Short mmCIF file of C-alpha atoms in Angstrom, two decimals:
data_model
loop_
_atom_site.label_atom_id
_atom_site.label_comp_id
_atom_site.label_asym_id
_atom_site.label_seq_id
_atom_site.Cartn_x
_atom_site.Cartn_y
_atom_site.Cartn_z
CA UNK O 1392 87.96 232.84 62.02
CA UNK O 1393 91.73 233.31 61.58
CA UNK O 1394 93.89 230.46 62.39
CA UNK O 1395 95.87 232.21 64.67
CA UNK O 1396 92.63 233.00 66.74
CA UNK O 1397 91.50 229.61 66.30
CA UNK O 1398 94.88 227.39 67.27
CA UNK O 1399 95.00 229.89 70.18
CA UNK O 1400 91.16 228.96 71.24
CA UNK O 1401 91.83 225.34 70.67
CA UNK O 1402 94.46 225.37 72.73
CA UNK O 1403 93.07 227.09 76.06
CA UNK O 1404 90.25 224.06 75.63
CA UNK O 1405 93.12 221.60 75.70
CA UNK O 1406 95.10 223.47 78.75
CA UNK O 1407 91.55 223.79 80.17
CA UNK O 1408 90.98 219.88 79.43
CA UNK O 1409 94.38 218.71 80.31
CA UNK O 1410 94.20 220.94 83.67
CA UNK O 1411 91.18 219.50 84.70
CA UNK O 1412 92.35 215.86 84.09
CA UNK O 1413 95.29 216.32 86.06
CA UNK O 1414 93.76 218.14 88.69
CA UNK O 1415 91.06 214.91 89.06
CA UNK O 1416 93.92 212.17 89.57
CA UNK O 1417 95.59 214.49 92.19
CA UNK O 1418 92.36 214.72 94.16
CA UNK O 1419 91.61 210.87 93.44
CA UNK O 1420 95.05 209.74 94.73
CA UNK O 1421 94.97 212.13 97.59
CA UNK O 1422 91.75 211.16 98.67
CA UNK O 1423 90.91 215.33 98.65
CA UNK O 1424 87.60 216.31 97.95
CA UNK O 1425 87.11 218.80 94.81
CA UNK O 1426 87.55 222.75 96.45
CA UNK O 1427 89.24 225.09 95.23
CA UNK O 1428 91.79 225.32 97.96
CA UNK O 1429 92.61 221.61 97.35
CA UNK O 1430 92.70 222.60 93.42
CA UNK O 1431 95.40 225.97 94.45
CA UNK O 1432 97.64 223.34 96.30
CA UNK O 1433 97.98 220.98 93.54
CA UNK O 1434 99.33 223.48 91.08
CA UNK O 1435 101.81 224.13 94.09
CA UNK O 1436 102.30 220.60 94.89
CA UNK O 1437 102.93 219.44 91.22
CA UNK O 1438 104.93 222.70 90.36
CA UNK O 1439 102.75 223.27 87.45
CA UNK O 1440 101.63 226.67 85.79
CA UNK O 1441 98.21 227.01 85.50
CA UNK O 1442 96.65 227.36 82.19
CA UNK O 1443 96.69 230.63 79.97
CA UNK O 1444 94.41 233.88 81.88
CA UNK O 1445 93.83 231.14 84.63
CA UNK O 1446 92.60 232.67 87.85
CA UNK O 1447 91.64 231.96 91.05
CA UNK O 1448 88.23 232.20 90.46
CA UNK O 1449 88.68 229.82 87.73
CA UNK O 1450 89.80 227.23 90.08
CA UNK O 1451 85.51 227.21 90.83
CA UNK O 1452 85.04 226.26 87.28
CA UNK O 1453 87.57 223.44 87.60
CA UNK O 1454 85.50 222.09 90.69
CA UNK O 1455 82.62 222.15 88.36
CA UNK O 1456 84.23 220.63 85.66
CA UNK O 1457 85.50 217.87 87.91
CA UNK O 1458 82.18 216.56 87.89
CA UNK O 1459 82.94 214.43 84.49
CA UNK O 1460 84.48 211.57 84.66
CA UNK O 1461 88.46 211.65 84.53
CA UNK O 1462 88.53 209.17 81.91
CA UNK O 1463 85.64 210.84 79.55
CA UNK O 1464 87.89 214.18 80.21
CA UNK O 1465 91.19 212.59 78.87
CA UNK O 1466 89.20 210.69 75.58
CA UNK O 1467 87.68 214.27 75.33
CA UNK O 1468 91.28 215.87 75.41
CA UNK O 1469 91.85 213.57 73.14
CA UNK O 1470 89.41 214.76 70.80
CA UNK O 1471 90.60 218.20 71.00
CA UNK O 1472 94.48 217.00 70.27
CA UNK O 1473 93.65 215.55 67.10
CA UNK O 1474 90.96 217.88 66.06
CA UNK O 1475 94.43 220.47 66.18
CA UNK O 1476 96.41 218.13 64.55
CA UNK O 1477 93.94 217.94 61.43
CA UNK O 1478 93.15 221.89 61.45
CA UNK O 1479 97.26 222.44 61.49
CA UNK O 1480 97.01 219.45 58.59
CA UNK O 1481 94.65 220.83 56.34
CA UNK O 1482 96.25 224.48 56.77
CA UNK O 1483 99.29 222.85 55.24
CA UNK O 1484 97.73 221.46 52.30
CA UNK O 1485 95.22 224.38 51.52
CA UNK O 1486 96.46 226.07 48.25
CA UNK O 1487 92.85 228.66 47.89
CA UNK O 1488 91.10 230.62 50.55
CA UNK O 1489 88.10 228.33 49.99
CA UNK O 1490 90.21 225.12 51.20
CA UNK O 1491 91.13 227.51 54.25
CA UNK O 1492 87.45 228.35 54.83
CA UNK O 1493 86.77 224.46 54.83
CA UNK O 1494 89.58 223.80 57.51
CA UNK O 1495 88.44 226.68 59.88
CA UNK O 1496 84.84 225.02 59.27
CA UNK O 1497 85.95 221.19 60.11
CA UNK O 1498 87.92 222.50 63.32
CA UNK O 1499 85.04 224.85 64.39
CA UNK O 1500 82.88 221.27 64.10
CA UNK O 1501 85.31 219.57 66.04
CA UNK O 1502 85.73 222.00 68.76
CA UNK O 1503 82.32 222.86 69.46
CA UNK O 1504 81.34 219.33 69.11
CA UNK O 1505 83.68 218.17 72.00
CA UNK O 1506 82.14 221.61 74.22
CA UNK O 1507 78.69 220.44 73.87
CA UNK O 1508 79.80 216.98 75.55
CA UNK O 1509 81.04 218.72 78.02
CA UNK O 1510 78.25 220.30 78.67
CA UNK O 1511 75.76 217.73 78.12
CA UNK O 1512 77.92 216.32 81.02
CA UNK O 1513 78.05 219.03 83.47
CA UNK O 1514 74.62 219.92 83.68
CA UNK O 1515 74.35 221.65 80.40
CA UNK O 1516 76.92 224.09 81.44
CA UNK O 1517 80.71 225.02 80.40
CA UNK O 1518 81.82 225.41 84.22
CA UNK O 1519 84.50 228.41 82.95
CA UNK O 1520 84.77 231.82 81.52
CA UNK O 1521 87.77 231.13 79.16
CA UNK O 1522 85.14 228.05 78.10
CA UNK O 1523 82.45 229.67 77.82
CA UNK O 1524 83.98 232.55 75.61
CA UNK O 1525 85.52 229.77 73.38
CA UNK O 1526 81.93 228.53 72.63
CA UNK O 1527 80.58 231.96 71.81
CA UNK O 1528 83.83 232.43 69.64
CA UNK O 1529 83.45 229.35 67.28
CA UNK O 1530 79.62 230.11 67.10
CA UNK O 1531 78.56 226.94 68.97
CA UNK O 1532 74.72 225.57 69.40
CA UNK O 1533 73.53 223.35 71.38
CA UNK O 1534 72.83 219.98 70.21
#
C-alpha cells in the first residue's frame, strides 16, 4: 500500500474516531439519547464539519459506534494518532524500498489492530462504510 493511500486511510479512522468521541460527550452533557437526528444537530450546534465522505446515513454508524465507551474511543484515537506519527517516522528514515515495505507493514498492524477492538466492542462489527472499507483496504482479520 502506498503511503499516500495509507496516511489518507489512517486518517478517516481518526476523523471517524475523533467524530465519534465528540459526538458521545455532546450527547452525555446534553442528556440526548444516541439518534441520528440528535447526532445532525451536534455538528450544527458545535459548528463542526463532519468527517471526510461523511453522510447522513453515516450518522447510523455513529449511533452504533456510540455503543463503546467514550473513554476506550479516545485511548483508541489515541492509538491511531501515534500509530501515524510512527508510519510518518519511519517514512522519514527509510533509505530502501524494503525499509518502506516494513513501515507500510507496522502501520497496517497498528491500524487493523485498533479496528478489531472496535469491533470486538461493537458486537463484532465496524458500525460504518468508510470503516469497513478501511479494514478490507489494509487486509485486516479477525483476531
Amino acid at each position: 500500500m502506498s503511503a499516500v493511500l495509507f496516511a489518507g486511510g489512517a486518517a478517516s479512522i481518526l476523523a471517524y474516531i475523533d467524530t465519534a468521541v465528540g459526538v458521545a460527550t455532546f450527547l452525555m452533557s446534553e442528556r440526548l439519547p444516541a439518534t441520528v437526528e440528535n447526532i445532525r444537530s451536534f455538528f450544527k450546534r458545535e459548528k463542526r464539519d463532519p468527517p471526510p465522505n461523511f453522510s447522513p446515513d453515516e450518522a447510523q454508524g455513529l449511533v452504533a459506534l456510540l455503543i463503546i465507551d467514550p473513554d476506550l474511543l479516545k485511548d483508541l484515537s489515541e492509538r491511531v494518532r501515534k500509530a501515524i506519527e510512527a508510519y510518518r517516522y519511519c517514512l522519514r528514515k527509510a533509505v530502501r524500498p524494503q525499509e518502506n515495505d516494513a513501515c507500510d507493514r507496522r502501520a497496517e498492524r497498528d491500524i487493523c489492530d485498533t479496528l478489531n477492538r472496535i469491533k470486538s466492542r461493537n458486537k463484532g462489527n465496524l458500525p460504518t462504510d468508510i470503516l469497513n472499507n478501511q479494514w478490507h483496504s489494509f487486509g485486516c482479520v479477525d483476531v
